[in-house]
Amino acid sequence: MDLYLKPWIIVALILELNMPTNIRKHNWQLENTYASLPAVFFSLQQPVPVAKPEIVCFNERLANDLGLGFLNHEKENSVAYFSGNRIPDGAEPLAQAYAGHQFGYFTMLGDGRAILLGEQLDPTGKRFDVQLKGSGQTPYSRRGDGRATLYSMLREYLISEAMHHLGVPTTRSLSVVSTGEQVFREETHNGAVLTRTADSHIRVGTFEYARNFCSIEDLQALTTYTLQRHYPELTDTDDPALALLKAVMHKQIDLVVNWLRVGFIHGVMNTDNMSIAGETIDYGPCAFMNAYNPRTVFSSIDANGRYAFGNQSNVAHWNLAIFAGALLPIISENQKKAIDLAQEVLEGFQHRFTEKWYAMMFGKLGILHPEDQDKDLVDELLSLMETKKADYTQVFLALQQDKAPEGSLFELEEFKGWVKKWKNTHPGGDHKAQSLALMNTLNPKVIPRNHWVENVLEAAVEGNLAPFNQLLGTLSKPYDTHPDALQFEQIPEGFDVRYQTFCGT
Ligand code: AMP
Ligand code: MG
C-alpha cells in the first residue's frame, strides 16, 4: 500500500508542519533558563550512561500533561532518555549548586546524584524542571557514588504520586528505569534512575549558597530569576526580596497544613529540601502517621524528633528564618532595617499557620461556619485520639460516615460526648450534604500506609510489580471507595513500633 497517496496523511503532515514549534507533538520542548544564571549556580554535567536500562514504571498521564505523550509509544527512546543514556534535543544537562542546614548545621551540598535535563514547556506553556535522579557522579558528589537504589526510587515514585492525588503540592515522578548495575549500601542493591518533574528545584539552600559563597550580584540574580519564574506579580513591588520572603512563607504554611491534613511526615526538612515554589520535595525518610501522636518520627537518624509530625510547622518557621537571613543584603542596604522588615514578616508566621491549620481541621470535621469555640472541639478530639492511639485517617472517615468502628476510642464515654457536641455544630438539612462533600475532599480513604508501601516495594524489587501497581492505582483515587482493595485501608498491627526509614539510599 502506498501511504503517500493517502490524502489525509498529507493533510495531517501539513497541519503538523504549520503548527508553532511549541505545540508540535513529536518532540521535547526544552528550555534552559537556569543555565542563564551566573555560572556559580551550576556545573554543566552529562549523566553517566548505565549498562542495561529497562523501564520499570512510566507515568503515561503525566507524560501527556507535559506534552511528552509521544513517548508513551516510543519505549526504546524513553528507556534511553530516562536512564541518561541519550540526551533529548534542546537539553543542556547540569547539576545545581546549593548549600543547606542539615539538622541545624550549615554545609555545602549540591546535586550529588541528580542532573537537570532542562525545563519542559507543557502544551499550555507552563515550565517544568525535568531531572534525572541517580544519574551518576557530579562535581557535588563529595564521597557519594551518584547512584540510587531501585527500592528508594520506586518509593519516591509511589509516594510522590500519592501526594499529588491527595491534593498536596509536590514534585512528581515520570519514570523509574532500572540500570542493570549494582549499588552498594552496606549490601548490594539493584540501581535505578528516577525522572522527577518539579515547578523548579530552587531551594532555601540555593539562596544560602548564594549568600555564603557568591557575590551580592549573584544573590540578586538568583532572586530576580526566582521572582520572574515563580512570583512574577511581585517583581514590581517596593521591596521584591521582602515580598518573596512573605510569598514563600505563605506557600510553606499551606504546604505544611496539607501535610498535617493527610498525616504526612517529611522526615528530613533540611533547608536544602525546602522548595521555594512550595512543593513537597525529596522523598527520603518520609512516612505516614497511623496512630495519632504529634511526636511520631520514623527516620532512623532523627533521634530528637526535630522533624516529628507535630514539629513540622516549627521547622518550616526555622527554615524561613534562614531564608530571610540569606535575603537580608537585598531586602535593604541598611542591615538594621532589613532585619526589622524580615522579622516583621516572620512574626506573622505563627498566627497565619494556626488560623490555616484550624480552618483545615474544621474542614475535616465538616464545620462550614466555624466559631471560635470550635477550636476547643478540635483540640479535645486530638487529645482523645492521642490518649487512645486512634488511627488518624480512620477517625475522620468514621465521623464522616457516621460509623463507630471497633477500637477503644469509639467505646469511650468521653468520646461519645464529644461526638454529640460535634453533631450539634453540624448543620442539618441541605447543609449536611455540603458539609459531607467538604469532608470528602479533605479526608482520604486510602493513604500510603507504611506497611503496604514496604510490602509492595519488596515484591517490586524481586520483579513482581503487580502489588505495586495495584497500590499505585488505588492511591491515584484516594478519596474514592475501593471495594476490591480494602486491604490498603487496614491499620497495621504493631508494624509502626519497629518501623524505621532511611535517608540517601
Ligand atoms: P538528600 O538526603 O537526598 O536530600 O541528599 C543530601 C545531599 O546528599 C544532596 O546534596 C545529595 O545530592 C547528596 N547525595 C545523596 N546521596 C548521594 C549519592 N549516592 N551520591 C552522591 N551524592 C548523594
Ligand atoms: Mg535533598
XYZ file of C-alpha atoms and ligand atoms in Angstrom:
529
model
C 0.000 0.000 0.000
C 1.375 3.394 -0.925
C 0.887 5.579 2.149
C 1.975 8.708 0.326
C -1.141 8.659 -1.775
C -3.486 8.882 1.193
C -4.793 12.480 1.207
C -5.455 12.522 4.993
C -1.819 11.770 5.709
C -0.758 14.699 3.542
C -3.257 16.953 5.341
C -2.031 15.765 8.747
C 1.576 16.442 7.769
C 0.764 19.937 6.535
C -1.138 20.701 9.752
C 1.727 19.417 11.879
C 4.349 21.415 9.990
C 2.254 24.566 10.154
C 1.923 24.339 13.934
C 4.074 26.658 16.001
C 7.016 24.612 17.276
C 5.833 24.789 20.875
C 2.733 22.735 20.159
C 4.209 20.304 17.661
C 3.555 16.894 19.089
C 6.582 14.763 18.473
C 9.398 16.405 20.220
C 10.592 17.740 23.506
C 10.023 21.441 24.177
C 13.008 22.126 26.362
C 14.416 25.434 27.509
C 17.325 26.024 29.855
C 16.700 29.309 31.607
C 18.514 28.089 34.735
C 21.704 27.965 32.683
C 21.364 31.716 32.102
C 22.113 32.336 35.793
C 25.722 33.204 36.722
C 27.958 30.168 36.259
C 28.498 29.730 40.019
C 24.982 28.294 40.304
C 25.594 25.093 38.359
C 28.073 22.801 36.670
C 27.385 21.571 33.179
C 27.371 17.824 33.556
C 26.227 14.893 31.416
C 24.556 11.923 33.089
C 26.818 8.879 33.319
C 25.451 6.174 30.961
C 24.178 2.938 32.516
C 24.763 -0.663 31.441
C 21.386 -2.216 30.815
C 18.472 0.151 31.292
C 14.910 -1.139 31.497
C 11.706 0.779 32.193
C 10.115 -0.262 35.482
C 7.367 2.386 35.621
C 6.291 5.096 33.266
C 3.673 7.705 34.112
C 1.681 7.994 30.880
C -0.787 10.524 32.250
C 1.976 12.829 33.419
C 3.791 12.392 30.098
C 0.609 13.501 28.316
C 0.212 16.516 30.591
C 3.801 17.562 29.942
C 3.427 17.318 26.190
C 5.590 14.183 26.165
C 2.724 11.832 25.304
C 4.527 10.744 22.129
C 6.945 8.855 24.383
C 4.123 6.591 25.558
C 4.553 4.785 22.249
C 8.328 5.025 21.989
C 9.617 2.629 24.585
C 13.178 2.470 23.259
C 13.508 6.247 23.218
C 12.026 6.502 26.714
C 14.490 3.962 28.095
C 17.351 5.884 26.535
C 16.201 9.325 27.728
C 15.175 8.373 31.244
C 18.274 6.333 32.009
C 20.507 9.222 30.986
C 21.905 7.224 28.054
C 20.594 9.699 25.489
C 20.141 13.437 25.863
C 16.910 14.883 24.439
C 17.090 17.588 21.768
C 17.417 21.012 23.334
C 18.682 19.794 26.727
C 21.639 21.419 28.445
C 22.266 18.970 31.318
C 23.582 20.473 34.539
C 23.967 19.819 38.246
C 22.751 22.593 40.531
C 24.860 24.091 43.307
C 23.248 24.620 46.709
C 24.038 24.543 50.388
C 21.794 23.908 53.366
C 21.228 23.435 57.056
C 21.027 19.732 57.775
C 19.672 19.046 61.258
C 20.629 22.623 62.081
C 24.208 22.515 60.719
C 25.265 24.507 57.682
C 27.051 22.661 54.890
C 27.792 22.819 51.167
C 25.763 20.322 49.130
C 24.580 20.488 45.501
C 23.149 17.865 43.156
C 25.402 14.959 44.040
C 23.359 12.419 42.145
C 20.949 14.421 40.029
C 21.072 16.122 36.644
C 18.657 18.738 35.394
C 17.983 17.978 31.732
C 16.142 21.246 31.209
C 12.727 22.832 31.530
C 9.956 21.218 29.551
C 7.195 23.569 28.385
C 3.834 21.821 28.548
C 1.207 22.451 25.847
C -0.055 25.485 27.783
C 3.453 26.940 28.036
C 3.913 26.089 31.740
C 7.508 25.272 32.665
C 8.614 22.118 34.499
C 12.089 21.005 35.502
C 12.904 17.525 34.247
C 15.559 15.997 36.451
C 17.248 12.606 36.479
C 17.979 11.335 39.994
C 20.587 8.591 40.455
C 22.273 9.541 37.179
C 25.920 9.350 38.274
C 28.532 11.489 39.946
C 28.777 15.268 39.629
C 31.204 17.870 40.989
C 28.982 17.968 44.106
C 29.018 14.231 44.860
C 31.582 14.501 47.657
C 32.175 10.839 48.517
C 28.848 9.586 47.117
C 28.548 7.275 44.127
C 25.926 9.421 42.366
C 23.569 6.459 42.206
C 20.266 5.403 43.749
C 18.632 2.083 44.567
C 15.606 0.763 42.708
C 13.856 0.385 46.057
C 14.169 4.028 47.048
C 13.373 5.400 43.589
C 10.192 3.292 43.426
C 9.377 4.529 46.918
C 9.691 8.155 45.781
C 7.613 7.403 42.673
C 4.814 5.819 44.709
C 4.653 8.381 47.499
C 5.083 11.497 45.363
C 2.309 10.350 43.034
C 0.118 9.523 46.052
C 0.740 13.015 47.431
C -0.210 14.577 44.110
C -3.505 12.711 44.030
C -4.153 13.586 47.684
C -4.043 17.206 46.515
C -0.741 18.119 48.175
C 1.698 20.237 46.107
C 4.641 18.027 45.197
C 7.330 17.207 42.712
C 6.167 14.333 40.527
C 7.602 11.163 39.092
C 7.657 10.477 35.385
C 9.557 7.201 35.321
C 11.807 4.737 37.035
C 14.387 2.937 34.901
C 16.470 0.131 36.376
C 20.118 0.446 35.385
C 21.246 -3.182 35.312
C 24.031 -2.071 37.655
C 24.538 -2.786 41.322
C 24.603 -0.140 44.029
C 26.373 -0.715 47.354
C 24.697 0.433 50.582
C 26.077 -1.941 53.234
C 24.572 -4.600 50.964
C 24.192 -4.838 47.197
C 21.019 -3.442 45.601
C 19.693 -3.006 42.081
C 20.291 0.527 40.821
C 17.750 2.836 39.173
C 17.227 6.331 37.805
C 14.098 8.301 38.696
C 12.851 11.082 36.448
C 11.395 13.787 38.632
C 9.465 16.831 37.478
C 9.058 19.983 39.536
C 7.961 23.597 39.270
C 11.670 24.112 39.886
C 14.443 22.784 42.096
C 15.275 26.156 43.651
C 15.590 25.628 47.386
C 16.121 27.713 50.506
C 19.571 26.115 50.301
C 20.140 27.690 46.859
C 19.804 31.122 48.494
C 22.069 30.109 51.373
C 24.657 29.054 48.817
C 24.383 32.428 47.058
C 24.598 34.336 50.341
C 27.567 32.415 51.737
C 29.659 31.539 48.702
C 28.774 34.049 45.962
C 28.615 37.802 45.402
C 25.697 40.109 46.201
C 25.194 40.442 42.425
C 24.812 36.650 42.206
C 22.315 36.667 45.071
C 20.414 39.439 43.309
C 20.436 37.490 40.032
C 19.036 34.400 41.774
C 16.339 36.469 43.464
C 15.311 38.159 40.231
C 15.250 34.810 38.419
C 13.168 33.192 41.162
C 10.700 36.065 41.249
C 10.272 36.012 37.488
C 9.853 32.274 37.427
C 7.551 31.745 40.399
C 6.159 35.062 41.590
C 6.180 37.401 38.567
C 3.426 39.513 40.127
C 5.899 40.578 42.838
C 8.670 41.876 40.591
C 7.309 45.419 40.586
C 6.613 45.742 44.303
C 8.523 48.204 46.541
C 10.742 45.532 48.044
C 10.632 42.416 45.841
C 13.000 40.417 48.085
C 10.807 41.050 51.116
C 7.708 40.201 49.071
C 9.427 36.964 48.045
C 10.052 36.051 51.671
C 6.403 36.608 52.502
C 5.123 34.702 49.472
C 7.376 31.723 50.198
C 6.246 31.779 53.827
C 2.605 31.638 52.774
C 3.308 28.744 50.400
C 5.155 26.815 53.118
C 2.349 27.323 55.595
C -0.163 25.967 53.096
C 2.129 23.046 52.346
C 2.665 22.030 55.966
C -1.070 22.381 56.701
C -1.672 20.000 53.801
C 0.859 17.525 55.217
C -0.889 17.669 58.576
C -4.220 17.083 56.885
C -3.173 13.708 55.469
C -0.765 12.553 58.191
C 2.451 13.046 56.214
C 5.816 13.242 57.938
C 8.512 14.575 55.616
C 11.259 13.275 57.859
C 14.142 15.446 56.673
C 13.045 19.074 56.398
C 16.564 20.390 55.967
C 16.716 23.778 54.263
C 18.051 22.136 51.092
C 14.842 20.107 50.990
C 12.539 23.122 51.115
C 11.359 24.255 47.697
C 10.867 27.946 47.000
C 7.914 27.022 44.798
C 6.182 25.413 47.793
C 6.219 21.807 46.623
C 6.977 18.757 48.741
C 10.447 17.701 47.626
C 12.832 14.887 48.447
C 11.119 11.698 49.467
C 13.824 10.122 51.584
C 12.796 9.024 55.053
C 9.193 10.244 54.763
C 6.306 8.195 56.122
C 2.639 8.415 57.080
C 1.334 8.505 60.608
C -1.170 5.838 61.577
C -1.978 6.244 65.296
C -2.301 9.931 66.117
C 0.675 11.251 68.029
C 2.311 14.578 67.208
C 5.674 13.197 68.324
C 5.656 10.486 65.650
C 9.063 10.034 63.978
C 10.187 7.192 61.721
C 13.523 8.446 60.423
C 16.414 6.400 61.796
C 18.607 9.498 62.173
C 16.053 11.822 63.787
C 16.716 10.799 67.384
C 15.494 14.103 68.872
C 12.290 14.343 66.875
C 13.345 17.552 65.136
C 11.219 16.533 62.146
C 8.388 14.840 64.070
C 4.822 15.089 62.706
C 3.770 17.853 65.072
C 7.009 19.806 64.825
C 6.843 20.428 61.086
C 5.400 23.924 61.322
C 8.122 24.954 63.796
C 10.781 23.646 61.440
C 9.225 25.432 58.466
C 9.367 28.640 60.522
C 13.015 27.992 61.420
C 13.879 27.307 57.776
C 12.161 30.526 56.729
C 14.291 32.463 59.202
C 17.327 31.014 57.414
C 15.800 32.053 54.094
C 15.258 35.565 55.450
C 18.869 35.672 56.627
C 20.074 34.859 53.123
C 17.912 37.609 51.615
C 18.878 40.371 54.075
C 21.501 42.132 51.908
C 18.954 42.701 49.171
C 15.931 43.435 51.358
C 17.659 46.671 52.292
C 21.182 48.081 52.142
C 20.639 49.161 55.722
C 21.069 45.852 57.598
C 19.266 47.020 60.725
C 16.283 47.980 58.596
C 16.480 44.702 56.647
C 16.421 42.703 59.875
C 13.427 44.632 61.200
C 11.494 44.142 57.974
C 12.272 40.420 57.782
C 11.476 39.989 61.456
C 8.084 41.566 60.976
C 7.242 39.125 58.178
C 8.437 36.120 60.203
C 6.422 37.219 63.219
C 3.294 36.719 61.141
C 4.046 33.020 60.728
C 2.512 31.619 63.879
C -0.812 33.419 63.643
C -1.285 32.597 59.992
C -0.283 28.978 60.459
C -2.649 28.488 63.410
C -5.584 30.022 61.565
C -4.930 27.978 58.436
C -4.482 24.803 60.462
C -7.763 25.252 62.343
C -9.541 26.084 59.083
C -8.257 22.804 57.649
C -9.296 20.844 60.752
C -12.769 22.438 60.645
C -12.983 21.247 57.059
C -12.022 17.703 58.076
C -14.881 17.854 60.572
C -17.310 19.300 58.011
C -17.826 22.506 60.004
C -18.947 25.039 57.422
C -19.354 28.124 59.588
C -16.853 27.777 62.401
C -16.947 29.864 65.539
C -14.088 30.498 67.879
C -15.149 27.878 70.450
C -14.981 25.208 67.729
C -11.226 25.348 68.196
C -11.754 23.591 71.537
C -13.666 20.892 69.718
C -10.644 20.217 67.516
C -8.230 20.255 70.468
C -10.403 17.896 72.526
C -10.720 15.413 69.678
C -6.977 15.289 69.070
C -6.269 14.862 72.736
C -8.694 11.910 72.957
C -7.210 10.404 69.804
C -3.731 10.680 71.218
C -4.682 9.081 74.529
C -6.343 6.164 72.788
C -3.737 5.899 69.995
C -6.558 6.132 67.442
C -5.803 5.925 63.735
C -5.695 9.464 62.302
C -7.172 8.595 58.898
C -9.852 6.244 60.190
C -11.253 8.537 62.879
C -12.163 11.269 60.390
C -13.607 8.716 57.993
C -15.694 7.179 60.766
C -17.069 10.603 61.670
C -17.781 11.352 58.037
C -19.559 8.030 57.530
C -21.257 8.182 60.945
C -19.803 4.817 61.874
C -18.184 3.610 65.075
C -15.540 1.092 64.129
C -14.010 -1.211 66.708
C -11.418 0.452 68.848
C -11.175 1.817 72.303
C -11.713 5.443 71.249
C -15.202 4.758 69.949
C -16.224 2.964 73.170
C -15.039 5.790 75.378
C -17.871 7.766 77.076
C -15.881 10.969 76.733
C -15.590 10.432 73.006
C -19.324 9.718 72.676
C -19.923 13.008 74.463
C -17.571 14.717 72.058
C -19.452 13.273 69.071
C -22.733 14.681 70.436
C -21.180 18.105 70.835
C -19.723 17.934 67.345
C -23.060 16.917 65.817
C -24.646 19.983 67.378
C -22.254 22.186 65.453
C -23.026 20.179 62.333
C -25.739 21.906 60.303
C -28.747 19.848 59.227
C -30.874 19.957 56.069
C -29.243 20.950 52.824
C -26.101 21.978 54.581
C -25.498 18.401 55.645
C -24.742 17.416 52.053
C -22.427 20.392 51.676
C -20.652 19.539 54.870
C -20.189 15.906 53.854
C -18.937 16.972 50.453
C -16.308 19.122 52.152
C -15.209 16.264 54.419
C -14.992 14.015 51.409
C -12.485 16.302 49.718
C -10.250 16.541 52.785
C -10.388 13.086 54.418
C -8.713 10.443 52.270
C -9.995 6.875 52.380
C -6.628 5.477 51.477
C -3.127 6.782 52.168
C 0.226 5.086 51.528
C 0.273 3.128 54.780
C 3.849 2.310 55.719
C 3.361 -1.441 55.921
C 1.787 -1.574 52.468
C 4.434 0.657 50.942
C 7.194 -1.646 52.196
C 5.250 -4.768 51.288
C 4.706 -3.779 47.632
C 8.254 -2.438 47.263
C 9.750 -5.699 48.470
C 7.751 -7.575 45.831
C 8.652 -4.984 43.161
C 12.410 -5.265 43.630
C 12.009 -9.055 43.368
C 10.407 -8.482 39.956
C 6.711 -8.688 40.892
C 5.237 -5.282 40.110
C 1.582 -6.310 40.362
C 1.056 -5.298 44.040
C 2.977 -2.023 43.471
C 0.758 -1.181 40.521
C -2.383 -2.095 42.430
C -1.453 0.171 45.326
C -0.418 2.951 42.936
C -3.757 2.646 41.117
C -5.708 2.798 44.380
C -3.718 5.801 45.560
C -4.498 7.642 42.344
C -8.080 7.999 43.674
C -7.582 8.347 47.418
C -10.996 9.876 48.142
C -12.940 7.070 46.429
C -14.091 3.792 47.910
C -12.179 0.807 46.553
C -14.225 -2.295 47.441
C -11.677 -4.581 45.757
C -8.681 -3.073 47.556
C -9.914 -2.694 51.131
C -6.704 -4.255 52.420
C -4.914 -0.948 51.740
C -7.102 0.759 54.363
C -6.096 -1.732 57.053
C -4.365 -0.414 60.134
C -1.072 -2.201 60.730
C -0.976 -4.208 63.922
C 2.181 -3.162 65.728
C 4.111 -2.562 62.474
C 4.947 1.051 63.280
C 6.588 0.220 66.587
C 9.729 -1.005 64.884
C 9.338 0.821 61.546
C 12.324 2.926 60.509
C 13.014 4.948 57.380
C 16.368 5.962 55.918
C 17.999 8.878 54.042
C 20.084 8.837 50.907
C 19.591 5.273 49.713
P 19.170 14.134 50.399
O 19.301 13.470 51.737
O 18.635 13.233 49.328
O 18.473 15.443 50.471
O 20.671 14.432 49.926
C 21.516 15.313 50.593
C 22.736 15.563 49.754
O 23.484 14.361 49.576
C 22.481 16.096 48.364
O 23.494 17.007 48.055
C 22.561 14.865 47.506
O 22.877 15.168 46.180
C 23.689 14.114 48.196
N 23.626 12.658 47.950
C 22.747 11.766 48.472
N 23.026 10.523 48.029
C 24.095 10.626 47.215
C 24.870 9.690 46.447
N 24.588 8.393 46.428
N 25.902 10.174 45.724
C 26.201 11.485 45.734
N 25.536 12.407 46.432
C 24.493 11.991 47.162
Mg 17.807 16.715 49.182
